[in-house]
Amino acid sequence: MATGPIQVEVYVEDYFFGDKALSDGQNSIEIVQTLAKEAGETAPAPPIELATWDSWFRSWLEALQPDLASEQAYELSLRLTDDAEIQQLNAQYRQKDQPTDVLAFAALETELPLPEIVESEPLYLGDVVISVETAQVQAQQHGHSLEQELAWLAAHALLHLLGWDHPDETSLRRMLQQQEFLLQTIGLSSGYYQEELLA
């Protein structure tokens, strides 16, 4: 059982809000500003700080600790990107040639990692890729902030990294309920779970 606070190292690769032009050469900030303007809204707030991502993932892993093995340190990578790049990844790894909101690539293939690895290194959970472009559209559709949508997608991806899946309606409802719980632990509530129940 865990004896102290969980340590989480989140490596953020921000290819969306960063200064880099994305695959089509257009500035990603311009893309989101255009989407917001078309919806009659203001452009999104500045990107989420690394400390906030760390805090969110730490809170979520602490909340999930009773369901996890007794690891005390975790690592994961988070890449913020646009629709063009996530479409390429979706086609390459899932054979779906279309943009999606989030992809999760779990590093663990076994139920429990080898004890000698756990003792010497943080447990690497895997990689998360989020399309900020799609997240902005979904945030507008659901009437909440981009920050809230990014948190929702990150929580969804974390659950996938930990072995959750939703092959059927019952599993999907359980996962949505768990995501809602995770958002509540960081002071957010998406309302997605209720929307999905009504759909």
Short mmCIF file of C-alpha atoms in Angstrom, two decimals:
data_model
loop_
_atom_site.label_atom_id
_atom_site.label_comp_id
_atom_site.label_asym_id
_atom_site.label_seq_id
_atom_site.Cartn_x
_atom_site.Cartn_y
_atom_site.Cartn_z
CA MET A 1 0.00 0.00 0.00
CA ALA A 2 1.19 3.53 -0.73
CA THR A 3 2.89 5.26 2.19
CA GLY A 4 3.42 8.80 0.94
CA PRO A 5 2.33 11.26 -1.69
CA ILE A 6 2.46 10.11 -5.27
CA GLN A 7 5.01 11.69 -7.55
CA VAL A 8 4.07 12.34 -11.16
CA GLU A 9 6.28 13.61 -13.94
CA VAL A 10 4.33 14.83 -16.97
CA TYR A 11 6.35 15.61 -20.07
CA VAL A 12 4.35 18.09 -22.13
CA GLU A 13 5.10 18.59 -25.81
CA ASP A 14 3.03 21.60 -26.79
CA TYR A 15 2.95 21.65 -30.57
CA PHE A 16 -0.32 23.51 -30.55
CA PHE A 17 0.17 26.65 -28.51
CA GLY A 18 3.93 26.70 -29.08
CA ASP A 19 5.55 28.89 -31.71
CA LYS A 20 5.87 26.06 -34.21
CA ALA A 21 3.75 26.03 -37.35
CA LEU A 22 1.92 22.75 -37.73
CA SER A 23 1.68 20.37 -40.66
CA ASP A 24 -0.33 22.68 -42.91
CA GLY A 25 1.88 25.68 -42.13
CA GLN A 26 -0.93 27.58 -40.42
CA ASN A 27 -0.35 28.93 -36.92
CA SER A 28 -2.34 26.84 -34.45
CA ILE A 29 -3.40 29.85 -32.40
CA GLU A 30 -4.97 31.27 -35.57
CA ILE A 31 -6.92 28.03 -36.06
CA VAL A 32 -8.44 28.17 -32.56
CA GLN A 33 -9.11 31.91 -32.82
CA THR A 34 -10.95 31.33 -36.10
CA LEU A 35 -13.02 28.51 -34.60
CA ALA A 36 -13.89 30.65 -31.58
CA LYS A 37 -14.79 33.64 -33.77
CA GLU A 38 -17.05 31.48 -35.97
CA ALA A 39 -18.86 30.32 -32.83
CA GLY A 40 -19.20 33.91 -31.59
CA GLU A 41 -16.85 33.34 -28.68
CA THR A 42 -13.53 34.73 -27.57
CA ALA A 43 -10.33 32.84 -28.22
CA PRO A 44 -9.24 30.37 -25.54
CA ALA A 45 -7.18 31.35 -22.56
CA PRO A 46 -3.43 30.76 -22.59
CA PRO A 47 -2.36 27.13 -22.47
CA ILE A 48 -2.50 25.12 -19.28
CA GLU A 49 0.70 25.41 -17.28
CA LEU A 50 2.91 22.37 -16.73
CA ALA A 51 2.36 22.66 -12.97
CA THR A 52 -1.39 22.38 -13.57
CA TRP A 53 -1.00 19.24 -15.69
CA ASP A 54 1.26 17.75 -12.99
CA SER A 55 -1.27 18.63 -10.31
CA TRP A 56 -4.17 17.13 -12.25
CA PHE A 57 -2.44 13.84 -12.98
CA ARG A 58 -1.15 13.59 -9.40
CA SER A 59 -4.67 14.19 -8.02
CA TRP A 60 -6.14 11.62 -10.38
CA LEU A 61 -3.56 8.96 -9.56
CA GLU A 62 -4.04 9.60 -5.84
CA ALA A 63 -7.81 9.26 -6.27
CA LEU A 64 -7.29 6.02 -8.18
CA GLN A 65 -4.62 4.69 -5.78
CA PRO A 66 -6.86 2.06 -4.13
CA ASP A 67 -7.28 0.48 -7.58
CA LEU A 68 -3.58 0.66 -8.47
CA ALA A 69 -0.56 -1.25 -7.32
CA SER A 70 1.56 0.51 -4.69
CA GLU A 71 3.78 2.51 -7.05
CA GLN A 72 4.79 5.91 -5.72
CA ALA A 73 6.13 7.52 -8.88
CA TYR A 74 4.70 7.70 -12.39
CA GLU A 75 5.67 9.25 -15.69
CA LEU A 76 3.70 9.97 -18.84
CA SER A 77 3.99 12.19 -21.87
CA LEU A 78 1.33 14.56 -23.15
CA ARG A 79 1.41 16.03 -26.65
CA LEU A 80 -0.91 18.88 -27.60
CA THR A 81 -1.37 19.07 -31.34
CA ASP A 82 -3.79 19.85 -34.18
CA ASP A 83 -6.25 17.80 -36.24
CA ALA A 84 -3.79 17.17 -39.09
CA GLU A 85 -1.20 15.48 -36.88
CA ILE A 86 -3.67 13.48 -34.82
CA GLN A 87 -5.31 12.29 -38.05
CA GLN A 88 -1.93 10.98 -39.21
CA LEU A 89 -1.44 9.15 -35.90
CA ASN A 90 -5.00 7.82 -35.93
CA ALA A 91 -4.49 6.44 -39.45
CA GLN A 92 -1.11 4.96 -38.59
CA TYR A 93 -2.05 3.27 -35.31
CA ARG A 94 -5.81 2.72 -35.53
CA GLN A 95 -6.36 2.55 -39.31
CA LYS A 96 -8.88 5.41 -39.04
CA ASP A 97 -7.97 8.18 -41.46
CA GLN A 98 -9.79 10.97 -39.64
CA PRO A 99 -9.09 13.37 -36.80
CA THR A 100 -10.01 12.35 -33.28
CA ASP A 101 -9.93 14.18 -29.97
CA VAL A 102 -7.48 12.04 -27.99
CA LEU A 103 -5.21 9.04 -28.43
CA ALA A 104 -3.62 7.04 -25.61
CA PHE A 105 -0.69 4.70 -26.10
CA ALA A 106 -0.27 2.57 -22.97
CA ALA A 107 3.25 1.46 -22.12
CA LEU A 108 2.18 -1.32 -19.77
CA GLU A 109 1.31 -4.69 -21.21
CA THR A 110 1.13 -6.61 -17.96
CA GLU A 111 -1.11 -6.27 -14.93
CA LEU A 112 1.77 -5.40 -12.62
CA PRO A 113 5.24 -4.19 -13.56
CA LEU A 114 8.32 -6.09 -12.52
CA PRO A 115 9.16 -5.26 -8.87
CA GLU A 116 12.79 -4.37 -9.58
CA ILE A 117 11.70 -1.79 -12.16
CA VAL A 118 9.13 -0.25 -9.81
CA GLU A 119 11.72 0.13 -7.06
CA SER A 120 14.32 1.84 -9.24
CA GLU A 121 12.37 3.99 -11.71
CA PRO A 122 9.06 5.82 -11.96
CA LEU A 123 6.47 3.67 -13.70
CA TYR A 124 6.09 4.95 -17.28
CA LEU A 125 2.38 4.78 -18.11
CA GLY A 126 2.54 5.83 -21.76
CA ASP A 127 1.79 8.64 -24.18
CA VAL A 128 -1.26 10.86 -24.58
CA VAL A 129 -1.95 12.94 -27.70
CA ILE A 130 -4.74 15.53 -27.67
CA SER A 131 -5.98 17.58 -30.62
CA VAL A 132 -6.57 21.05 -29.18
CA GLU A 133 -8.39 21.94 -32.39
CA THR A 134 -10.99 19.20 -31.86
CA ALA A 135 -11.08 19.92 -28.12
CA GLN A 136 -12.01 23.55 -28.85
CA VAL A 137 -14.88 22.48 -31.12
CA GLN A 138 -16.14 19.99 -28.52
CA ALA A 139 -15.88 22.57 -25.73
CA GLN A 140 -18.06 24.93 -27.78
CA GLN A 141 -20.57 22.15 -28.50
CA HIS A 142 -20.85 21.30 -24.80
CA GLY A 143 -20.83 24.89 -23.59
CA HIS A 144 -17.76 24.76 -21.39
CA SER A 145 -14.17 26.00 -21.46
CA LEU A 146 -11.28 24.61 -23.45
CA GLU A 147 -9.50 23.93 -20.14
CA GLN A 148 -12.40 21.77 -18.99
CA GLU A 149 -12.45 19.85 -22.28
CA LEU A 150 -8.69 19.26 -22.14
CA ALA A 151 -9.03 17.97 -18.58
CA TRP A 152 -11.86 15.64 -19.67
CA LEU A 153 -9.80 14.24 -22.53
CA ALA A 154 -6.68 13.87 -20.37
CA ALA A 155 -8.67 11.98 -17.72
CA HIS A 156 -10.09 9.71 -20.42
CA ALA A 157 -6.60 9.01 -21.76
CA LEU A 158 -5.20 8.33 -18.28
CA LEU A 159 -7.87 5.71 -17.70
CA HIS A 160 -6.88 4.05 -20.98
CA LEU A 161 -3.22 4.09 -19.89
CA LEU A 162 -4.29 2.30 -16.71
CA GLY A 163 -6.15 -0.41 -18.63
CA TRP A 164 -9.70 0.92 -18.81
CA ASP A 165 -11.59 0.40 -22.06
CA HIS A 166 -15.13 0.85 -23.36
CA PRO A 167 -15.95 -1.94 -25.82
CA ASP A 168 -19.66 -1.84 -24.89
CA GLU A 169 -22.25 0.57 -23.52
CA THR A 170 -21.90 -0.63 -19.91
CA SER A 171 -18.12 -0.18 -19.96
CA LEU A 172 -18.49 3.25 -21.56
CA ARG A 173 -20.90 4.40 -18.85
CA ARG A 174 -18.54 3.18 -16.10
CA MET A 175 -15.63 4.97 -17.75
CA LEU A 176 -17.59 8.22 -18.20
CA GLN A 177 -18.64 8.07 -14.56
CA GLN A 178 -15.02 7.57 -13.52
CA GLN A 179 -13.93 10.52 -15.70
CA GLU A 180 -16.57 12.72 -14.07
CA PHE A 181 -15.25 11.64 -10.66
CA LEU A 182 -11.68 12.53 -11.71
CA LEU A 183 -12.74 15.98 -12.91
CA GLN A 184 -14.50 16.59 -9.61
CA THR A 185 -11.25 15.81 -7.74
CA ILE A 186 -9.66 18.84 -9.44
CA GLY A 187 -12.67 21.11 -8.99
CA LEU A 188 -14.16 20.69 -12.47
CA SER A 189 -17.29 18.96 -13.65
CA SER A 190 -17.94 18.35 -17.30
CA GLY A 191 -21.55 17.25 -17.28
CA TYR A 192 -20.56 14.79 -20.01
CA TYR A 193 -21.64 11.81 -17.98
CA GLN A 194 -25.15 13.20 -17.61
CA GLU A 195 -25.26 14.19 -21.30
CA GLU A 196 -24.28 10.65 -22.32
CA LEU A 197 -26.97 9.15 -20.09
CA LEU A 198 -29.59 11.36 -21.74
CA ALA A 199 -28.36 10.62 -25.27
#
